[in-house]
CSV table of C-alpha atoms and ligand atoms in Angstrom, one decimal:
chain,number,residue,atom,x,y,z
A,1,MET,CA,0.0,0.0,0.0
A,2,LYS,CA,1.3,3.5,-0.9
A,3,PRO,CA,1.6,6.3,1.6
A,4,ALA,CA,-1.2,8.2,-0.2
A,5,GLN,CA,-3.6,5.3,0.6
A,6,HIS,CA,-2.8,5.6,4.3
A,7,VAL,CA,-3.4,9.4,4.0
A,8,GLU,CA,-6.8,8.6,2.5
A,9,ALA,CA,-7.7,6.2,5.4
A,10,PHE,CA,-7.1,9.0,7.9
A,11,GLY,CA,-8.4,11.8,5.7
A,12,THR,CA,-7.2,15.4,5.4
A,13,ILE,CA,-8.4,18.8,6.7
A,14,GLU,CA,-7.1,22.0,5.1
A,15,GLY,CA,-4.3,20.0,3.4
A,16,GLU,CA,-3.1,18.4,6.6
A,17,LEU,CA,-3.5,14.9,7.8
A,18,ARG,CA,-6.5,14.5,10.0
A,19,VAL,CA,-6.0,12.4,13.2
A,20,GLY,CA,-8.9,11.9,15.6
A,21,GLY,CA,-10.8,14.7,13.7
A,22,LEU,CA,-8.1,17.3,14.1
A,23,PRO,CA,-5.6,18.8,11.6
A,24,LEU,CA,-2.2,17.4,12.5
A,25,SER,CA,-0.6,20.8,13.5
A,26,ARG,CA,-3.5,21.5,15.9
A,27,LEU,CA,-3.1,18.0,17.4
A,28,ALA,CA,0.6,18.6,17.8
A,29,ALA,CA,-0.2,21.9,19.6
A,30,ARG,CA,-2.7,20.1,21.8
A,31,VAL,CA,-0.1,17.4,22.7
A,32,GLY,CA,2.4,20.2,23.4
A,33,SER,CA,5.6,18.3,22.3
A,34,THR,CA,6.9,16.1,19.6
A,35,PRO,CA,7.5,13.3,19.0
A,36,PHE,CA,4.2,11.5,19.9
A,37,PHE,CA,2.1,8.6,19.1
A,38,ALA,CA,-1.6,9.2,18.3
A,39,TYR,CA,-4.3,6.6,18.0
A,40,ASP,CA,-7.5,7.4,16.2
A,41,ARG,CA,-10.6,6.2,18.0
A,42,GLY,CA,-12.7,6.4,14.8
A,43,LEU,CA,-10.3,4.1,13.0
A,44,LEU,CA,-10.2,1.6,16.0
A,45,ASP,CA,-14.0,1.5,15.9
A,46,ALA,CA,-14.1,1.1,12.2
A,47,ARG,CA,-11.8,-1.9,12.4
A,48,VAL,CA,-13.9,-3.6,15.0
A,49,ASP,CA,-17.1,-2.9,13.1
A,50,GLY,CA,-15.5,-4.2,9.9
A,51,LEU,CA,-14.5,-7.4,11.6
A,52,ARG,CA,-18.0,-7.8,13.2
A,53,ALA,CA,-19.7,-7.3,9.9
A,54,ALA,CA,-17.5,-9.8,8.1
A,55,LEU,CA,-17.0,-12.6,10.6
A,56,PRO,CA,-19.6,-15.1,11.8
A,57,SER,CA,-21.6,-13.6,14.7
A,58,ARG,CA,-20.6,-16.6,16.9
A,59,VAL,CA,-16.9,-15.6,16.6
A,60,GLU,CA,-15.6,-13.8,19.6
A,61,LEU,CA,-12.9,-11.2,19.2
A,62,SER,CA,-10.0,-11.1,21.6
A,63,PHE,CA,-7.6,-8.1,21.7
A,64,ALA,CA,-4.0,-9.2,22.3
A,65,MET,CA,-3.0,-6.2,24.2
A,66,LYS,CA,0.8,-6.8,23.8
A,67,ALA,CA,0.3,-5.0,20.5
A,68,ASN,CA,-0.7,-1.8,22.3
A,69,PRO,CA,-1.0,-1.8,26.1
A,70,MET,CA,-1.7,2.0,26.5
A,71,SER,CA,-4.4,2.0,29.1
A,72,ALA,CA,-6.7,4.4,27.2
A,73,VAL,CA,-6.6,2.1,24.2
A,74,VAL,CA,-7.2,-1.0,26.2
A,75,GLN,CA,-10.1,0.7,28.0
A,76,HIS,CA,-11.6,1.8,24.7
A,77,LEU,CA,-11.3,-1.6,23.1
A,78,ALA,CA,-12.5,-3.5,26.2
A,79,ARG,CA,-15.9,-2.0,25.6
A,80,ARG,CA,-15.9,-3.2,22.0
A,81,VAL,CA,-14.3,-6.6,21.9
A,82,ASP,CA,-15.3,-9.9,23.8
A,83,ARG,CA,-12.0,-10.8,25.4
A,84,ILE,CA,-8.5,-9.5,26.2
A,85,ASP,CA,-5.3,-11.5,25.9
A,86,VAL,CA,-2.4,-10.5,28.2
A,87,ALA,CA,1.2,-11.6,28.3
A,88,SER,CA,2.4,-10.5,31.8
A,89,ALA,CA,1.1,-9.7,35.2
A,90,LEU,CA,1.4,-6.0,34.4
A,91,GLU,CA,-0.7,-6.3,31.3
A,92,MET,CA,-3.2,-8.4,33.4
A,93,GLN,CA,-3.5,-5.5,35.8
A,94,VAL,CA,-4.3,-3.1,33.0
A,95,ALA,CA,-6.9,-5.5,31.6
A,96,LEU,CA,-8.5,-6.0,35.0
A,97,ASP,CA,-8.9,-2.3,35.4
A,98,THR,CA,-11.3,-2.3,32.4
A,99,GLU,CA,-14.8,-3.6,32.5
A,100,MET,CA,-13.8,-6.9,31.0
A,101,PRO,CA,-14.7,-9.7,33.4
A,102,PRO,CA,-11.7,-11.8,34.5
A,103,GLU,CA,-13.1,-15.0,33.0
A,104,ARG,CA,-12.8,-13.2,29.6
A,105,ILE,CA,-9.2,-12.4,30.1
A,106,SER,CA,-6.6,-14.9,29.0
A,107,PHE,CA,-3.0,-15.0,30.1
A,108,ALA,CA,-0.6,-16.6,27.5
A,109,GLY,CA,3.1,-16.8,27.2
A,110,PRO,CA,6.1,-18.9,28.2
A,111,GLY,CA,7.9,-18.5,31.5
A,112,LYS,CA,5.1,-17.4,33.7
A,113,THR,CA,6.7,-17.2,37.2
A,114,PRO,CA,5.0,-18.8,40.3
A,115,ALA,CA,4.2,-15.3,41.5
A,116,GLU,CA,2.5,-14.3,38.3
A,117,ILE,CA,0.6,-17.5,38.2
A,118,ARG,CA,-0.6,-17.0,41.8
A,119,GLN,CA,-1.8,-13.5,40.8
A,120,ALA,CA,-3.6,-14.9,37.7
A,121,VAL,CA,-5.3,-17.7,39.7
A,122,ALA,CA,-6.4,-15.2,42.4
A,123,ALA,CA,-7.7,-12.9,39.6
A,124,GLY,CA,-9.7,-15.7,38.0
A,125,VAL,CA,-8.4,-15.2,34.5
A,126,ILE,CA,-7.9,-18.0,32.0
A,127,ILE,CA,-4.4,-19.3,32.3
A,128,GLU,CA,-3.1,-20.7,29.0
A,129,ILE,CA,-0.7,-23.4,30.0
A,130,GLU,CA,2.6,-23.6,28.0
A,131,SER,CA,4.2,-26.5,29.9
A,132,THR,CA,3.5,-29.2,32.5
A,133,THR,CA,5.6,-27.1,35.0
A,134,GLU,CA,3.2,-24.3,34.6
A,135,LEU,CA,0.2,-26.6,35.0
A,136,ARG,CA,1.7,-27.9,38.3
A,137,ARG,CA,2.3,-24.3,39.5
A,138,VAL,CA,-1.3,-23.4,38.6
A,139,LEU,CA,-2.7,-26.3,40.6
A,140,THR,CA,-0.5,-25.5,43.6
A,141,ALA,CA,-1.7,-21.9,43.5
A,142,GLY,CA,-5.3,-23.1,43.2
A,143,ASP,CA,-4.8,-25.3,46.3
A,144,GLU,CA,-3.3,-22.6,48.3
A,145,LEU,CA,-5.9,-20.0,47.4
A,146,GLY,CA,-8.8,-22.4,47.6
A,147,VAL,CA,-10.0,-21.7,44.0
A,148,ALA,CA,-10.4,-23.9,41.0
A,149,PRO,CA,-8.1,-22.2,38.4
A,150,ARG,CA,-9.4,-21.5,35.0
A,151,VAL,CA,-7.2,-23.3,32.6
A,152,ALA,CA,-6.8,-23.7,28.8
A,153,VAL,CA,-3.9,-25.6,27.2
A,154,ARG,CA,-2.0,-23.8,24.5
A,155,VAL,CA,-1.1,-26.4,21.9
A,156,ASN,CA,1.9,-26.4,19.7
A,157,PRO,CA,0.4,-27.8,16.6
A,158,ASP,CA,1.8,-30.6,14.5
A,159,PHE,CA,1.7,-28.3,11.5
A,160,ALA,CA,3.4,-25.0,10.6
A,161,VAL,CA,1.8,-21.9,8.9
A,162,LYS,CA,3.7,-20.6,6.0
A,163,GLY,CA,3.9,-16.9,5.2
A,164,SER,CA,3.8,-15.6,8.7
A,165,GLY,CA,6.0,-12.7,9.7
A,166,MET,CA,6.6,-14.7,12.9
A,167,ARG,CA,6.0,-18.4,13.3
A,168,MET,CA,4.9,-19.5,16.8
A,169,GLY,CA,3.7,-23.1,16.1
A,170,GLY,CA,4.9,-26.3,14.5
A,171,GLY,CA,8.3,-28.0,15.0
A,172,PRO,CA,10.1,-27.5,18.3
A,173,GLN,CA,8.7,-24.4,20.2
A,174,GLN,CA,9.0,-22.6,23.5
A,175,PHE,CA,5.2,-21.9,23.0
A,176,GLY,CA,2.6,-24.3,24.0
A,177,ILE,CA,2.6,-28.1,24.7
A,178,ASP,CA,3.3,-30.3,21.7
A,179,ALA,CA,0.0,-31.7,20.3
A,180,GLU,CA,1.1,-35.3,20.7
A,181,GLN,CA,1.8,-34.9,24.4
A,182,VAL,CA,-1.6,-33.3,25.2
A,183,PRO,CA,-3.8,-36.5,25.5
A,184,ALA,CA,-1.5,-38.1,28.1
A,185,ILE,CA,-1.3,-34.8,30.1
A,186,MET,CA,-5.1,-34.4,30.0
A,187,ARG,CA,-5.5,-37.9,31.4
A,188,GLU,CA,-2.9,-37.4,34.1
A,189,TYR,CA,-4.4,-34.2,35.4
A,190,SER,CA,-8.1,-35.0,34.9
A,191,GLY,CA,-9.8,-34.7,38.3
A,192,SER,CA,-7.0,-32.4,39.6
A,193,GLY,CA,-9.4,-29.6,40.6
A,194,MET,CA,-8.8,-27.2,37.7
A,195,ASP,CA,-11.6,-25.8,35.7
A,196,PHE,CA,-10.4,-27.0,32.3
A,197,LEU,CA,-12.0,-24.9,29.5
A,198,GLY,CA,-10.3,-25.9,26.3
A,199,PHE,CA,-7.5,-25.2,23.8
A,200,HIS,CA,-5.6,-22.4,22.2
A,201,VAL,CA,-3.6,-22.7,19.0
A,202,PHE,CA,-1.6,-19.7,17.9
A,203,ALA,CA,0.4,-20.7,14.9
A,204,GLY,CA,1.9,-17.3,13.8
A,205,SER,CA,1.4,-13.6,13.2
A,206,GLN,CA,1.6,-11.0,10.5
A,207,ASN,CA,0.1,-13.1,7.7
A,208,LEU,CA,-1.4,-11.3,4.7
A,209,ASN,CA,-2.4,-14.5,2.9
A,210,ALA,CA,-6.1,-15.3,3.4
A,211,GLU,CA,-5.8,-18.8,2.0
A,212,ILE,CA,-3.0,-19.7,4.4
A,213,ILE,CA,-4.9,-18.2,7.4
A,214,SER,CA,-8.0,-20.2,6.5
A,215,GLU,CA,-6.0,-23.4,6.1
A,216,ALA,CA,-4.5,-22.8,9.5
A,217,GLN,CA,-8.0,-22.4,11.0
A,218,ARG,CA,-9.2,-25.6,9.4
A,219,ARG,CA,-6.2,-27.6,10.6
A,220,THR,CA,-6.6,-26.1,14.1
A,221,VAL,CA,-10.2,-27.2,14.3
A,222,ASP,CA,-9.3,-30.7,13.1
A,223,LEU,CA,-6.5,-30.9,15.7
A,224,VAL,CA,-8.7,-29.6,18.5
A,225,SER,CA,-11.4,-32.1,17.4
A,226,GLU,CA,-8.9,-34.9,17.9
A,227,LEU,CA,-7.7,-33.6,21.2
A,228,ALA,CA,-11.2,-33.1,22.5
A,229,GLU,CA,-11.8,-36.9,22.1
A,230,SER,CA,-9.8,-37.5,25.2
A,231,LEU,CA,-11.9,-35.2,27.3
A,232,ASP,CA,-14.8,-36.2,29.5
A,233,ARG,CA,-16.8,-33.0,29.1
A,234,PRO,CA,-17.6,-30.6,26.2
A,235,LEU,CA,-15.1,-28.0,25.3
A,236,ARG,CA,-16.0,-24.5,26.4
A,237,TYR,CA,-13.0,-22.5,25.0
A,238,LEU,CA,-11.8,-22.8,21.4
A,239,ASN,CA,-9.1,-20.2,20.6
A,240,LEU,CA,-8.2,-20.4,16.9
A,241,GLY,CA,-5.4,-17.8,17.2
A,242,GLY,CA,-5.2,-15.0,14.7
A,243,GLY,CA,-2.3,-13.9,12.7
A,244,PHE,CA,-4.1,-11.4,10.6
A,245,GLY,CA,-1.4,-9.1,9.1
A,246,ILE,CA,-1.4,-5.5,8.1
A,247,PRO,CA,0.5,-3.9,5.1
A,248,TYR,CA,3.7,-2.3,6.3
A,249,THR,CA,5.4,-1.6,3.1
A,250,GLU,CA,4.4,-0.6,-0.4
A,251,ARG,CA,4.8,-4.2,-1.6
A,252,ASP,CA,2.3,-5.5,0.9
A,253,GLN,CA,-1.4,-5.8,-0.1
A,254,PRO,CA,-4.0,-5.7,2.7
A,255,LEU,CA,-5.4,-9.0,3.9
A,256,ASP,CA,-8.6,-10.1,2.1
A,257,LEU,CA,-10.8,-10.2,5.2
A,258,ASP,CA,-13.9,-11.3,3.2
A,259,ALA,CA,-12.0,-14.3,1.9
A,260,VAL,CA,-11.0,-15.3,5.5
A,261,ALA,CA,-14.5,-14.7,6.7
A,262,ALA,CA,-16.2,-16.8,4.0
A,263,GLU,CA,-14.1,-19.8,5.0
A,264,LEU,CA,-14.7,-19.2,8.6
A,265,HIS,CA,-18.4,-19.1,8.1
A,266,ALA,CA,-18.3,-22.5,6.6
A,267,LEU,CA,-16.1,-23.8,9.4
A,268,VAL,CA,-18.3,-22.3,12.1
A,269,ASP,CA,-21.6,-23.5,10.6
A,270,GLY,CA,-20.1,-26.9,9.9
A,271,VAL,CA,-17.5,-28.7,12.1
A,272,ILE,CA,-17.6,-26.1,14.9
A,273,ALA,CA,-21.4,-26.2,15.3
A,274,ASP,CA,-21.3,-30.0,15.2
A,275,ARG,CA,-18.4,-30.7,17.5
A,276,PHE,CA,-18.2,-27.7,19.8
A,277,PRO,CA,-21.7,-26.5,20.5
A,278,GLU,CA,-20.6,-25.0,23.9
A,279,ALA,CA,-17.5,-23.2,22.6
A,280,ALA,CA,-17.7,-19.9,20.8
A,281,PRO,CA,-14.6,-19.7,18.6
A,282,VAL,CA,-12.2,-17.0,19.5
A,283,ILE,CA,-10.0,-15.0,17.1
A,284,GLU,CA,-7.1,-13.3,18.9
A,285,LEU,CA,-5.8,-10.2,17.2
A,286,GLY,CA,-3.2,-7.6,18.1
A,287,ARG,CA,-1.9,-5.6,15.2
A,288,TYR,CA,-4.9,-6.1,13.0
A,289,LEU,CA,-7.1,-4.3,15.6
A,290,VAL,CA,-4.8,-1.4,16.4
A,291,GLY,CA,-1.8,-1.2,14.1
A,292,GLU,CA,-3.4,0.9,11.3
A,293,ALA,CA,-5.1,3.3,13.7
A,294,GLY,CA,-1.8,4.7,15.0
A,295,VAL,CA,0.7,7.3,13.7
A,296,TYR,CA,4.1,8.3,15.1
A,297,VAL,CA,4.5,12.0,14.7
A,298,THR,CA,8.0,13.6,14.6
A,299,ARG,CA,9.3,17.1,13.9
A,300,VAL,CA,12.1,18.0,11.5
A,301,VAL,CA,14.9,19.5,13.6
A,302,ASP,CA,17.6,19.7,10.9
A,303,ARG,CA,17.8,19.6,7.1
A,304,LYS,CA,21.2,19.0,5.6
A,305,VAL,CA,22.8,18.0,2.4
A,306,SER,CA,25.7,15.6,2.4
A,307,ARG,CA,27.5,14.9,-0.9
A,308,GLY,CA,24.3,15.5,-2.9
A,309,LYS,CA,21.9,13.6,-0.6
A,310,THR,CA,19.4,15.5,1.5
A,311,PHE,CA,18.8,14.3,5.0
A,312,LEU,CA,15.8,15.3,7.1
A,313,VAL,CA,16.7,14.8,10.8
A,314,VAL,CA,13.7,14.3,13.0
A,315,ASP,CA,13.3,14.5,16.8
A,316,GLY,CA,12.2,10.9,17.1
A,317,GLY,CA,13.6,7.6,15.9
A,318,MET,CA,14.1,3.9,16.4
A,319,HIS,CA,14.1,4.4,20.2
A,320,HIS,CA,10.4,4.9,20.0
A,321,GLN,CA,9.4,3.2,16.8
A,322,LEU,CA,12.0,0.5,16.3
A,323,ALA,CA,10.0,-1.4,13.7
A,324,ALA,CA,9.9,1.5,11.3
A,325,SER,CA,13.8,1.5,11.3
A,326,GLY,CA,13.7,-2.2,10.1
A,327,ASN,CA,15.3,-3.5,13.3
A,328,PHE,CA,12.4,-5.4,14.8
A,329,GLY,CA,13.0,-8.8,13.3
A,330,GLN,CA,12.7,-7.8,9.6
A,331,ALA,CA,14.9,-9.8,7.3
A,332,ILE,CA,15.0,-7.0,4.7
A,333,ARG,CA,14.7,-3.4,5.6
A,334,ARG,CA,11.8,-1.6,3.7
A,335,ASN,CA,10.4,1.8,4.4
A,336,TYR,CA,7.3,2.1,6.5
A,337,PRO,CA,4.8,4.5,4.8
A,338,LEU,CA,5.6,8.1,5.8
A,339,VAL,CA,4.4,11.6,4.7
A,340,VAL,CA,4.9,15.3,5.6
A,341,GLY,CA,1.8,15.4,7.7
A,342,ASN,CA,1.2,19.1,7.8
A,343,ARG,CA,1.2,19.1,4.0
A,344,ALA,CA,-0.4,15.7,3.4
A,345,ASP,CA,-2.0,16.8,0.1
A,346,ALA,CA,1.1,18.1,-1.5
A,347,ALA,CA,2.8,16.0,-4.2
A,348,GLY,CA,6.2,14.6,-3.5
A,349,ASP,CA,9.0,15.6,-5.8
A,350,GLU,CA,12.2,15.5,-3.7
A,351,GLY,CA,14.1,12.4,-2.8
A,352,VAL,CA,15.4,12.4,0.8
A,353,ASN,CA,16.5,10.2,3.6
A,354,VAL,CA,14.5,10.7,6.8
A,355,VAL,CA,16.7,9.8,9.8
A,356,GLY,CA,16.1,9.8,13.6
A,357,CYS,CA,18.1,11.7,16.2
A,358,LEU,CA,20.1,8.7,17.5
A,359,CYS,CA,23.8,8.6,16.8
A,360,THR,CA,23.7,5.3,14.8
A,361,PRO,CA,23.2,4.5,11.1
A,362,LEU,CA,20.5,2.0,12.2
A,363,ASP,CA,18.2,5.0,13.0
A,364,LEU,CA,16.9,5.3,9.4
A,365,LEU,CA,13.2,5.9,9.1
A,366,GLY,CA,12.9,6.6,5.3
A,367,ASP,CA,15.5,5.5,2.8
A,368,ASP,CA,15.3,7.5,-0.4
A,369,VAL,CA,11.7,8.5,0.0
A,370,THR,CA,10.0,11.0,-2.3
A,371,LEU,CA,8.4,13.8,-0.3
A,372,PRO,CA,7.2,17.4,-0.9
A,373,PRO,CA,10.1,19.7,0.0
A,374,ALA,CA,10.2,19.6,3.8
A,375,ASP,CA,12.1,21.9,6.2
A,376,ILE,CA,12.7,22.4,9.9
A,377,ASP,CA,9.5,22.3,11.9
A,378,ASP,CA,7.6,20.2,9.4
A,379,LEU,CA,5.9,17.2,10.9
A,380,ILE,CA,6.9,13.8,9.5
A,381,VAL,CA,4.3,11.1,10.1
A,382,ILE,CA,5.0,7.4,10.1
A,383,PHE,CA,1.9,5.2,9.6
A,384,GLN,CA,1.2,1.7,10.9
A,385,ALA,CA,2.4,2.8,14.3
A,386,GLY,CA,-0.5,1.6,16.4
A,387,ALA,CA,1.0,-1.8,17.2
A,388,TYR,CA,4.4,-2.8,18.6
A,389,GLY,CA,5.5,0.8,18.6
A,390,LEU,CA,6.5,2.4,21.9
A,391,THR,CA,6.5,-0.7,24.1
A,392,ALA,CA,8.4,-2.7,21.5
A,393,SER,CA,11.2,-0.1,21.2
A,394,PRO,CA,14.5,0.5,23.1
A,395,THR,CA,13.3,3.7,24.8
A,396,ALA,CA,16.4,4.1,27.1
A,397,PHE,CA,18.9,3.8,24.2
A,398,LEU,CA,20.9,7.1,24.1
A,399,GLY,CA,18.8,8.8,26.8
A,400,HIS,CA,16.4,10.9,24.7
A,401,PRO,CA,13.0,11.9,26.3
A,402,ALA,CA,10.0,9.6,26.1
A,403,PRO,CA,7.2,10.5,23.6
A,404,ALA,CA,3.7,11.3,24.5
A,405,GLU,CA,0.9,8.9,23.6
A,406,VAL,CA,-2.7,10.1,23.0
A,407,LEU,CA,-6.0,8.5,22.0
A,408,VAL,CA,-8.0,11.0,20.0
B,1,PLP,C1,-0.4,-15.8,21.9
B,1,PLP,C2,-0.4,-14.6,21.0
B,1,PLP,N1,-1.6,-14.0,20.7
B,1,PLP,C3,-1.7,-12.9,19.9
B,1,PLP,C4,-0.6,-12.3,19.4
B,1,PLP,C5,-0.7,-11.1,18.6
B,1,PLP,O1,-0.2,-11.2,17.3
B,1,PLP,P1,-0.6,-10.0,16.2
B,1,PLP,O2,-0.3,-8.7,16.9
B,1,PLP,O3,0.2,-10.3,15.1
B,1,PLP,O4,-2.1,-10.2,15.9
B,1,PLP,C6,0.7,-12.9,19.6
B,1,PLP,C7,1.9,-12.4,19.0
B,1,PLP,O5,3.0,-12.5,19.4
B,1,PLP,C8,0.7,-14.1,20.4
B,1,PLP,O6,1.9,-14.7,20.7
């Protein structure tokens, strides 16, 4: 997707990018300092509405808040989605501060400490078990606290999903319990006092291929059907994972949500209705819910020409938005979409490099991008910044101030 398409998604007012209904320079004045992250409520709502309209009504949406744990964002989405997925005790506290009931909060991730597990059991959230050690710790905490812990098993599937930006299932993994070990573990721990709800399979993330996502969902349902045969009661939790990707670079095409939805309708009306009448299927999404609703706004502090190449030096950089510099697990560095936000309508005719203020060549935000001529004080906006931005960046690196974050 081209930067102009991202501008269109946000809209413009008086030639400036519109964020949360405000022209960008007005928003920058309101925030009072640059750089900052801004998340657009209207776009968050539009994304949830689009998913609701496309997906079967029985499907429940879970927000994986690791993608954006800002409390205002989590509070906002908690009123619009069905569940929240957390990855630490701190995230769990943020989720518990919302209106979301604890039994609709899931806690996944390897390496949960006994202390975190005790907190989670006391809170009454669903603990997604990643190993037998975790299961034993959960049961111990349940005994000590006198509560039946809510448990789901995260399964490492016996298949891998191709085309994911990050693969988290198939082959040897630190995530989940290998599918072939699950039946024996279920037998060993049946009657152990836990409230066993069901299974979670999360095979990978950042996938833009509808066919592959649908195939993963089909195989997940088949796998869970097999595993459910060893259970003595109906499944009440069926988390199919997510993995819906967003287009980060010009080469990426948006995910065909309608195609994913069509296949999911068939699955929900067929096998899922037949085999799992008591389990509403859950789709767990992080970046797809929030990534495209966020921008990272920086100000040009210097413009210099070095041996024929023009550099725009901005007051932000990889310490806040690591992914846009290409250093967040990307195999090949490609530009994230960026524009001069206070002149978002102007045509680009100058090739420049946009660099951050860190003293390292890694801090490159735009490599040879074509922008309208920009100068000191112009606002450079980087799109696709609503997920894995601030909290996925090395904020302490080189000691620059933290950015503001606003939900508008
Ligand atoms: C268990 C689990 N759920 C959800 C997510 C969110 O992934 P994404 O932001 O790509 O939707 C991840 C990503 O790491 C994950 O591990």
